[in-house]
Tab-separated table of C-alpha atoms in Angstrom:
chain	number	residue	atom	x	y	z
A	1288	MET	CA	169.654	-274.733	82.103
A	1289	PRO	CA	170.048	-270.928	82.322
A	1290	PRO	CA	167.052	-268.580	82.231
A	1291	THR	CA	165.805	-267.776	78.759
A	1292	GLU	CA	166.854	-264.431	77.348
A	1293	LYS	CA	164.601	-261.564	78.345
A	1294	THR	CA	162.520	-259.704	75.830
A	1295	THR	CA	162.319	-256.028	76.726
A	1296	ILE	CA	160.375	-253.000	75.554
A	1297	PRO	CA	161.104	-249.515	76.948
A	1298	SER	CA	158.367	-248.001	79.103
A	1299	ARG	CA	156.529	-245.000	77.622
A	1300	ASP	CA	153.935	-244.153	80.259
A	1301	GLN	CA	154.979	-244.099	83.883
A	1302	SER	CA	151.396	-243.721	85.166
A	1303	ILE	CA	150.135	-247.166	84.219
A	1304	THR	CA	150.201	-250.174	86.551
A	1305	ARG	CA	153.163	-252.538	86.423
A	1306	VAL	CA	152.170	-256.105	87.173
A	1307	ILE	CA	154.142	-259.346	87.223
A	1308	GLY	CA	152.400	-262.475	85.974
A	1309	LEU	CA	153.784	-265.849	87.091
A	1310	ILE	CA	152.860	-269.382	86.060
A	1311	SER	CA	154.349	-272.835	85.768
A	1312	GLY	CA	152.232	-275.104	83.609
A	1313	THR	CA	151.527	-278.818	83.653
A	1314	SER	CA	154.758	-279.528	81.766
A	1315	VAL	CA	156.682	-278.170	84.806
A	1316	ASP	CA	159.247	-276.714	82.404
A	1317	GLY	CA	159.919	-273.719	84.628
A	1318	ILE	CA	158.384	-270.487	85.856
A	1319	ASP	CA	157.212	-268.102	83.153
A	1320	ALA	CA	157.452	-264.518	84.374
A	1321	ALA	CA	156.077	-261.499	82.543
A	1322	LEU	CA	156.491	-257.879	83.616
A	1323	VAL	CA	153.545	-256.076	82.067
A	1324	GLU	CA	152.329	-252.478	81.934
A	1325	ILE	CA	148.525	-252.430	82.053
A	1326	SER	CA	145.943	-249.676	81.676
A	1327	GLY	CA	142.192	-249.477	81.110
A	1328	THR	CA	139.646	-251.883	82.551
A	1329	ASP	CA	138.324	-254.608	80.256
A	1330	LEU	CA	136.775	-253.222	77.053
A	1331	ASP	CA	139.611	-250.659	76.832
A	1332	LEU	CA	142.297	-252.978	78.232
A	1333	LYS	CA	145.820	-252.203	77.036
A	1334	ILE	CA	148.966	-254.155	77.863
A	1335	GLU	CA	152.638	-253.836	77.047
A	1336	LEU	CA	155.098	-256.642	77.715
A	1337	VAL	CA	158.124	-254.978	79.278
A	1338	ALA	CA	160.083	-258.163	79.982
A	1339	GLY	CA	159.508	-261.895	79.789
A	1340	SER	CA	161.695	-264.775	80.888
A	1341	THR	CA	161.455	-268.422	81.936
A	1342	TYR	CA	163.302	-269.536	85.057
A	1343	PRO	CA	163.897	-273.277	85.511
A	1344	TYR	CA	163.152	-274.967	88.805
A	1345	PRO	CA	166.049	-276.471	90.738
A	1346	ALA	CA	166.345	-280.018	89.376
A	1347	LYS	CA	165.476	-281.704	92.680
A	1348	LEU	CA	162.351	-279.577	93.139
A	1349	ARG	CA	161.171	-280.266	89.596
A	1350	GLU	CA	161.612	-284.008	90.138
A	1351	GLN	CA	159.580	-283.803	93.338
A	1352	ILE	CA	156.780	-281.847	91.639
A	1353	LEU	CA	156.579	-284.343	88.781
A	1354	ALA	CA	156.540	-287.248	91.227
A	1355	VAL	CA	153.661	-285.733	93.210
A	1356	CYS	CA	151.769	-284.972	89.979
A	1357	ALA	CA	152.179	-288.655	89.089
A	1358	GLY	CA	150.642	-289.723	92.405
A	1359	ALA	CA	153.661	-290.224	94.668
A	1360	ALA	CA	152.872	-290.261	98.373
A	1361	ILE	CA	153.962	-287.220	100.381
A	1362	SER	CA	153.606	-286.339	104.058
A	1363	ILE	CA	151.960	-283.126	105.219
A	1364	PRO	CA	155.301	-281.660	106.439
A	1365	GLU	CA	156.870	-282.523	103.080
A	1366	LEU	CA	153.929	-280.925	101.266
A	1367	ALA	CA	154.327	-277.746	103.306
A	1368	GLU	CA	158.047	-277.681	102.557
A	1369	MET	CA	157.420	-278.142	98.821
A	1370	ASP	CA	154.736	-275.423	98.876
A	1371	ASP	CA	157.236	-272.995	100.396
A	1372	ALA	CA	160.017	-274.065	98.018
A	1373	ILE	CA	157.798	-273.381	95.008
A	1374	ALA	CA	156.728	-270.021	96.448
A	1375	SER	CA	160.380	-269.102	97.009
A	1376	ALA	CA	161.209	-269.999	93.401
A	1377	PHE	CA	158.294	-267.863	92.192
A	1378	ALA	CA	159.401	-264.957	94.390
A	1379	GLN	CA	162.917	-265.215	92.977
A	1380	ALA	CA	161.492	-265.154	89.448
A	1381	ALA	CA	159.525	-262.014	90.358
A	1382	HIS	CA	162.711	-260.417	91.654
A	1383	ASN	CA	164.737	-261.362	88.591
A	1384	ILE	CA	162.227	-260.117	86.025
A	1385	GLN	CA	162.341	-256.618	87.570
A	1386	ILE	CA	166.115	-256.217	87.271
A	1387	ASP	CA	166.895	-253.145	85.129
A	1388	HIS	CA	163.222	-252.108	85.131
A	1389	GLN	CA	161.019	-249.940	87.282
A	1390	PRO	CA	159.438	-252.126	89.974
A	1391	ALA	CA	156.000	-253.684	89.879
A	1392	THR	CA	153.285	-252.907	92.408
A	1393	LEU	CA	151.277	-256.110	91.931
A	1394	ILE	CA	151.919	-259.818	91.288
A	1395	GLY	CA	149.474	-262.331	89.839
A	1396	SER	CA	150.691	-265.867	90.511
A	1397	HIS	CA	148.911	-268.948	89.225
A	1398	GLY	CA	151.331	-271.202	91.075
A	1399	GLN	CA	152.060	-274.814	90.194
A	1400	THR	CA	149.142	-277.183	89.686
A	1401	VAL	CA	149.822	-280.565	91.267
A	1402	TYR	CA	146.275	-281.961	91.250
A	1403	HIS	CA	143.081	-281.183	89.377
A	1404	ARG	CA	139.727	-282.942	89.725
A	1405	PRO	CA	136.848	-281.651	87.610
A	1406	PRO	CA	133.387	-281.365	89.161
A	1407	GLY	CA	131.120	-284.352	88.802
A	1408	ASP	CA	129.291	-287.122	90.614
A	1409	ARG	CA	131.815	-288.673	93.031
A	1410	GLY	CA	129.505	-291.059	94.786
A	1411	LEU	CA	127.393	-288.368	96.426
A	1412	GLY	CA	124.064	-289.571	95.076
A	1413	LYS	CA	122.165	-286.945	93.125
A	1414	CYS	CA	124.366	-284.114	94.392
A	1415	PRO	CA	127.421	-283.667	92.176
A	1416	SER	CA	130.574	-282.741	94.015
A	1417	LEU	CA	132.452	-279.528	93.538
A	1418	GLY	CA	135.698	-279.792	91.680
A	1419	TYR	CA	139.048	-279.649	93.423
A	1420	SER	CA	142.264	-278.073	92.189
A	1421	LEU	CA	145.507	-277.602	94.097
A	1422	GLN	CA	148.137	-275.045	93.134
A	1423	LEU	CA	151.293	-274.852	95.246
A	1424	GLY	CA	153.478	-271.788	95.738
A	1425	ARG	CA	151.430	-269.887	98.278
A	1426	GLY	CA	150.805	-266.263	97.534
A	1427	ALA	CA	151.277	-265.144	101.152
A	1428	LEU	CA	154.929	-266.205	101.055
A	1429	ILE	CA	155.500	-264.616	97.633
A	1430	ALA	CA	154.111	-261.346	99.012
A	1431	HIS	CA	156.254	-261.688	102.150
A	1432	LEU	CA	159.468	-262.365	100.208
A	1433	THR	CA	158.936	-259.692	97.550
A	1434	GLY	CA	157.109	-257.024	99.545
A	1435	ILE	CA	154.639	-256.764	96.651
A	1436	LYS	CA	150.883	-257.279	96.894
A	1437	THR	CA	150.209	-260.723	95.433
A	1438	VAL	CA	147.029	-262.270	94.069
A	1439	SER	CA	147.018	-266.077	93.955
A	1440	ASN	CA	144.753	-269.128	94.151
A	1441	PHE	CA	142.709	-267.969	91.175
A	1442	ARG	CA	140.743	-271.176	90.620
A	1443	VAL	CA	138.966	-271.609	93.939
A	1444	ALA	CA	136.288	-268.907	93.589
A	1445	ASP	CA	135.115	-270.335	90.253
A	1446	ILE	CA	135.128	-273.872	91.652
A	1447	ALA	CA	133.113	-272.753	94.681
A	1448	ILE	CA	130.175	-271.861	92.420
A	1449	GLY	CA	130.259	-275.062	90.405
A	1450	GLY	CA	132.925	-274.283	87.811
A	1451	HIS	CA	135.969	-276.247	86.741
A	1452	GLY	CA	138.306	-273.403	87.681
A	1453	ALA	CA	139.698	-273.869	84.171
A	1454	PRO	CA	140.379	-272.610	81.635
A	1455	LEU	CA	140.721	-269.170	83.192
A	1456	VAL	CA	142.257	-267.219	80.324
A	1457	PRO	CA	139.350	-266.996	77.786
A	1458	ARG	CA	138.090	-263.711	79.259
A	1459	VAL	CA	141.583	-262.217	78.941
A	1460	ASP	CA	141.924	-263.615	75.420
A	1461	ALA	CA	138.607	-262.001	74.511
A	1462	PHE	CA	139.775	-258.490	75.351
A	1463	LEU	CA	143.316	-258.864	73.991
A	1464	LEU	CA	142.853	-260.991	70.862
A	1465	SER	CA	139.343	-260.492	69.497
A	1466	HIS	CA	138.848	-259.226	65.935
A	1467	PRO	CA	135.972	-257.095	64.616
A	1468	GLN	CA	135.245	-259.363	61.637
A	1469	GLU	CA	136.962	-262.717	62.258
A	1470	GLY	CA	136.246	-265.519	64.689
A	1471	ARG	CA	139.429	-266.841	66.303
A	1472	CYS	CA	140.456	-269.899	68.281
A	1473	ILE	CA	143.239	-269.105	70.733
A	1474	GLN	CA	144.851	-272.507	71.236
A	1475	ASN	CA	147.233	-272.811	74.137
A	1476	ILE	CA	149.450	-275.892	73.998
A	1477	GLY	CA	151.131	-276.413	77.332
A	1478	GLY	CA	151.251	-279.788	79.048
A	1479	ILE	CA	147.504	-279.802	78.431
A	1480	GLY	CA	145.841	-278.032	75.502
A	1481	ASN	CA	143.059	-275.521	75.996
A	1482	VAL	CA	141.092	-273.371	73.577
A	1483	ALA	CA	139.219	-270.084	73.750
A	1484	TYR	CA	136.807	-269.503	70.871
A	1485	ILE	CA	136.402	-265.742	70.349
A	1486	PRO	CA	133.659	-264.752	67.875
A	1487	PRO	CA	133.834	-261.458	65.950
A	1488	ARG	CA	133.745	-258.520	68.365
A	1489	ARG	CA	130.235	-257.246	67.747
A	1490	ASP	CA	126.699	-257.486	69.152
A	1491	ASP	CA	126.613	-259.816	72.181
A	1492	TRP	CA	129.960	-261.409	71.356
A	1493	LEU	CA	130.973	-261.958	74.995
A	1494	SER	CA	128.057	-264.336	75.559
A	1495	LYS	CA	129.194	-266.431	72.595
A	1496	ILE	CA	132.745	-267.067	73.787
A	1497	ARG	CA	133.529	-270.691	74.584
A	1498	GLY	CA	136.513	-272.444	76.120
A	1499	TRP	CA	137.629	-275.859	77.347
A	1500	ASP	CA	140.621	-278.161	77.715
A	1501	THR	CA	141.094	-279.974	74.414
A	1502	GLY	CA	143.222	-282.815	75.832
A	1503	PRO	CA	146.943	-283.567	75.841
A	1504	GLY	CA	149.319	-280.864	74.697
A	1505	ASN	CA	152.984	-281.551	75.389
A	1506	SER	CA	152.477	-283.800	78.419
A	1507	LEU	CA	152.532	-287.154	76.651
A	1508	LEU	CA	155.238	-286.035	74.210
A	1509	ASP	CA	157.567	-284.941	77.006
A	1510	LEU	CA	156.957	-288.114	78.981
A	1511	ALA	CA	157.597	-290.214	75.879
A	1512	VAL	CA	160.879	-288.447	75.111
A	1513	GLN	CA	162.040	-288.982	78.687
A	1514	HIS	CA	161.038	-292.659	78.435
A	1515	LEU	CA	162.686	-293.228	75.055
A	1516	THR	CA	165.954	-291.527	76.082
A	1517	ALA	CA	166.064	-292.912	79.638
A	1518	GLY	CA	165.856	-289.351	80.920
A	1519	ALA	CA	168.650	-287.945	78.758
A	1520	LYS	CA	166.196	-285.584	77.040
A	1521	THR	CA	163.054	-283.934	78.380
A	1522	TYR	CA	161.326	-282.769	75.172
A	1523	ASP	CA	161.385	-283.019	71.373
A	1524	GLU	CA	162.884	-279.700	70.250
A	1525	ALA	CA	160.717	-278.135	67.501
A	1526	GLY	CA	159.231	-281.608	66.948
A	1527	LYS	CA	162.292	-282.656	64.920
A	1528	TRP	CA	162.367	-286.223	66.229
A	1529	ALA	CA	158.665	-286.760	65.578
A	1530	ALA	CA	159.019	-285.175	62.125
A	1531	SER	CA	161.478	-287.916	61.168
A	1532	GLY	CA	158.775	-290.543	61.705
A	1533	SER	CA	155.334	-291.311	60.334
A	1534	PRO	CA	152.137	-291.245	62.421
A	1535	CYS	CA	150.083	-294.408	62.732
A	1536	LEU	CA	146.637	-293.042	61.947
A	1537	ALA	CA	144.840	-296.242	62.919
A	1538	LEU	CA	146.279	-295.934	66.408
A	1539	VAL	CA	145.330	-292.256	66.633
A	1540	GLU	CA	141.756	-293.130	65.657
A	1541	ARG	CA	141.711	-295.753	68.394
A	1542	TRP	CA	143.005	-293.296	70.985
A	1543	LEU	CA	140.414	-290.709	69.992
A	1544	ASN	CA	137.726	-293.085	71.270
A	1545	GLN	CA	138.778	-292.099	74.793
A	1546	ASP	CA	135.731	-290.771	76.671
A	1547	TYR	CA	137.203	-287.342	77.417
A	1548	PHE	CA	137.382	-286.363	73.759
A	1549	HIS	CA	133.638	-286.905	73.368
A	1550	LEU	CA	132.562	-285.199	76.599
A	1551	PRO	CA	130.866	-281.884	75.753
A	1552	PRO	CA	132.222	-278.652	77.282
A	1553	PRO	CA	132.629	-277.165	79.765
A	1554	LYS	CA	135.352	-279.614	80.648
A	1555	SER	CA	138.882	-279.696	82.012
A	1556	THR	CA	141.607	-282.270	82.456
A	1557	GLY	CA	145.230	-282.688	83.465
A	1558	ARG	CA	148.050	-285.119	84.149
A	1559	GLU	CA	145.616	-287.117	86.275
A	1560	LEU	CA	144.272	-288.450	82.948
A	1561	PHE	CA	146.968	-287.703	80.379
A	1562	GLY	CA	149.978	-288.686	82.452
A	1563	VAL	CA	152.303	-291.601	83.100
A	1564	ALA	CA	149.614	-294.289	83.212
A	1565	TYR	CA	148.100	-293.023	79.951
A	1566	LEU	CA	151.525	-293.095	78.264
A	1567	GLU	CA	152.086	-296.648	79.460
A	1568	GLN	CA	148.793	-297.658	77.856
A	1569	CYS	CA	149.817	-295.885	74.634
A	1570	LEU	CA	153.107	-297.776	74.599
A	1571	GLN	CA	151.251	-301.032	75.111
A	1572	ASP	CA	148.793	-300.207	72.309
A	1573	ALA	CA	151.654	-299.352	69.959
A	1574	GLU	CA	153.341	-302.753	70.343
A	1575	ALA	CA	150.923	-304.324	67.865
A	1576	TYR	CA	152.023	-301.829	65.206
A	1577	GLN	CA	155.776	-302.311	65.797
A	1578	LEU	CA	156.465	-298.576	65.762
A	1579	ASN	CA	160.008	-297.281	66.048
A	1580	PRO	CA	160.641	-294.369	68.451
A	1581	SER	CA	160.236	-291.638	65.822
A	1582	ASP	CA	156.998	-293.193	64.553
A	1583	PHE	CA	155.678	-293.416	68.115
A	1584	LEU	CA	156.455	-289.736	68.755
A	1585	ALA	CA	154.871	-288.786	65.441
A	1586	THR	CA	151.755	-290.717	66.460
A	1587	LEU	CA	151.530	-289.015	69.862
A	1588	THR	CA	152.002	-285.639	68.150
A	1589	GLU	CA	149.193	-286.553	65.776
A	1590	LEU	CA	146.983	-287.328	68.766
A	1591	THR	CA	147.473	-283.811	70.125
A	1592	ALA	CA	146.739	-282.254	66.723
A	1593	ALA	CA	143.799	-284.565	65.998
A	1594	SER	CA	142.228	-284.041	69.431
A	1595	ILE	CA	142.319	-280.270	68.851
A	1596	ALA	CA	140.776	-280.519	65.376
A	1597	HIS	CA	138.203	-283.050	66.609
A	1598	SER	CA	137.128	-280.782	69.460
A	1599	TYR	CA	136.647	-277.855	67.071
A	1600	SER	CA	134.477	-279.807	64.657
A	1601	SER	CA	132.513	-281.376	67.511
A	1602	PHE	CA	131.895	-278.491	69.881
A	1603	LEU	CA	132.358	-275.096	68.225
A	1604	PRO	CA	129.231	-273.207	67.138
A	1605	GLU	CA	131.117	-272.500	63.899
A	1606	MET	CA	134.661	-272.949	62.679
A	1607	PRO	CA	136.998	-269.965	63.185
A	1608	GLN	CA	138.662	-267.880	60.492
A	1609	GLN	CA	142.015	-268.135	62.315
A	1610	VAL	CA	143.732	-270.376	64.849
A	1611	LEU	CA	146.362	-268.659	66.987
A	1612	LEU	CA	148.749	-270.923	68.892
A	1613	CYS	CA	150.563	-270.053	72.114
A	1614	GLY	CA	152.435	-271.885	74.853
A	1615	GLY	CA	155.424	-274.180	74.510
A	1616	GLY	CA	153.703	-276.314	71.885
A	1617	SER	CA	153.546	-273.326	69.550
A	1618	ARG	CA	157.312	-273.827	69.073
A	1619	ASN	CA	156.765	-277.427	67.926
A	1620	LEU	CA	156.854	-276.809	64.172
A	1621	TYR	CA	155.893	-280.383	63.321
A	1622	LEU	CA	152.822	-280.171	65.575
A	1623	GLN	CA	151.806	-276.898	63.935
A	1624	GLN	CA	152.215	-278.460	60.478
A	1625	ARG	CA	150.081	-281.462	61.412
A	1626	LEU	CA	147.357	-279.229	62.845
A	1627	GLN	CA	147.406	-277.127	59.680
A	1628	LEU	CA	146.916	-280.277	57.586
A	1629	LEU	CA	143.886	-281.180	59.694
A	1630	LEU	CA	142.452	-277.652	59.344
A	1631	PRO	CA	143.321	-277.024	55.680
A	1632	SER	CA	141.059	-274.011	55.118
A	1633	ILE	CA	141.984	-272.187	58.361
A	1634	PRO	CA	145.319	-270.371	58.811
A	1635	VAL	CA	147.180	-271.763	61.837
A	1636	LEU	CA	149.438	-269.001	63.164
A	1637	THR	CA	150.875	-267.993	66.546
A	1638	THR	CA	149.808	-265.103	68.754
A	1639	ASP	CA	153.209	-263.552	67.995
A	1640	GLU	CA	151.867	-262.806	64.536
A	1641	VAL	CA	149.072	-260.626	65.954
A	1642	GLY	CA	151.269	-258.836	68.468
A	1643	LEU	CA	151.020	-260.902	71.673
A	1644	SER	CA	153.896	-263.063	72.891
A	1645	ALA	CA	153.144	-266.754	72.376
A	1646	ASP	CA	155.750	-267.710	74.975
A	1647	PHE	CA	154.432	-265.463	77.743
A	1648	LYS	CA	150.722	-265.098	76.950
A	1649	GLU	CA	149.663	-267.252	79.910
A	1650	ALA	CA	151.860	-265.291	82.330
A	1651	ILE	CA	150.471	-262.055	80.857
A	1652	ALA	CA	146.952	-263.409	81.418
A	1653	PHE	CA	147.541	-263.884	85.152
A	1654	ALA	CA	148.974	-260.381	85.394
A	1655	VAL	CA	145.712	-259.149	83.870
A	1656	LEU	CA	143.599	-261.316	86.192
A	1657	ALA	CA	145.420	-259.851	89.214
A	1658	TYR	CA	144.883	-256.355	87.810
A	1659	TRP	CA	141.166	-257.049	87.373
A	1660	ARG	CA	140.989	-258.416	90.920
A	1661	GLN	CA	142.414	-255.138	92.185
A	1662	LEU	CA	139.717	-253.288	90.207
A	1663	ASN	CA	137.004	-255.651	91.539
A	1664	LEU	CA	136.226	-256.899	88.042
A	1665	PRO	CA	135.232	-260.553	87.430
A	1666	GLY	CA	137.864	-262.740	85.823
A	1667	ASN	CA	136.074	-265.961	84.917
A	1668	LEU	CA	133.864	-266.736	81.955
A	1669	PRO	CA	131.009	-269.053	83.033
A	1670	ALA	CA	130.497	-270.391	79.488
A	1671	ALA	CA	134.083	-271.691	79.616
A	1672	THR	CA	134.334	-272.937	83.196
A	1673	GLY	CA	130.738	-273.996	83.843
A	1674	ALA	CA	130.428	-271.758	86.909
A	1675	SER	CA	126.981	-270.460	87.841
A	1676	GLY	CA	128.046	-266.842	87.359
A	1677	GLU	CA	130.819	-264.304	87.110
A	1678	VAL	CA	133.030	-263.943	90.158
A	1679	LEU	CA	136.136	-262.131	91.389
A	1680	LEU	CA	139.147	-264.421	91.062
A	1681	GLY	CA	142.094	-264.707	93.388
A	1682	GLU	CA	143.031	-264.276	97.030
A	1683	VAL	CA	144.835	-261.029	97.843
A	1684	HIS	CA	147.942	-260.988	100.051
A	1685	PRO	CA	149.313	-257.544	100.963
A	1686	GLY	CA	153.029	-256.944	100.564
A	1687	ASP	CA	155.403	-255.125	102.920
A	1688	TYR	CA	154.661	-257.299	105.934
């Protein structure tokens, strides 16, 4: 499919820093690129989205990424080749997003996650292992191909001091989306869902911020659509197919017994749990209820909504006054409606409605994290990741080799 149409805003101040944020999420839908003008530091942080667009991967590369995420074997030479192919696609996205705009001087690239293992006891006796997270699309090659200083590999510094390396955006959310009187949940719904709870911006509000991965976002839905259509479709546009069915609430209640949903934060997850094998188990569980395809999709959608609502009621210090959705799942109108029904007294909106692009918020966040790295400001939030302290995030690769 062609790149999505750019959103553009004319530049007003030529002195501020232009940064490109790049990310491809666990849905592997494509590379989100945001060209952002940034000024300030953290408390006085200001951003302006100049342009945002999503660039699809070449079909063969996307298939390879999804296969590796699902556990397919790959040789070291093949891994190196895929790493470079992803980096080249990211560099091309960085080039494209600058067309017709003044050039950027910095890139923040999250890369493509292909494996994520949270920290925990992995058979090492009383010494819990560090987590492990692998993002492909090496920053050194992006810097080499674009000539622009590139910050990448954001997760490793947090993981090195005991954190999950995820979620990494709550600190950015805090400075861009906090409110002086209202507590907000910023709910990203990508392949995996993650939340940042931002209390009212007063007193020691930063110490009260929380964040964690809530569970499946679009991952199971996309896999189910591909399964049900034999690959003819890759996602349920606006949730229309699911909306034509009825969720099986008994099955959702059964699925919510999964251990992850009851594990207290900080916590993180990925396709390693909510992937192909999990979908196969869901399909097997659904056989007893004789669900048709639309009912099955409605039930999986309900699981995403219910897991979000369950995590709020279980782990938040208090319920928010607003929920702001972002990510691809924010365009799933049926999912938003189901979440609103589960949170009847809390408005469920999108970040668009408070002035920050729901489609490109994650890409904007990595532009900000790269900007903070250049200023030697910490980017993680220990209360969200479980790290032992604040730390600079990202490895810096100079451009103009």
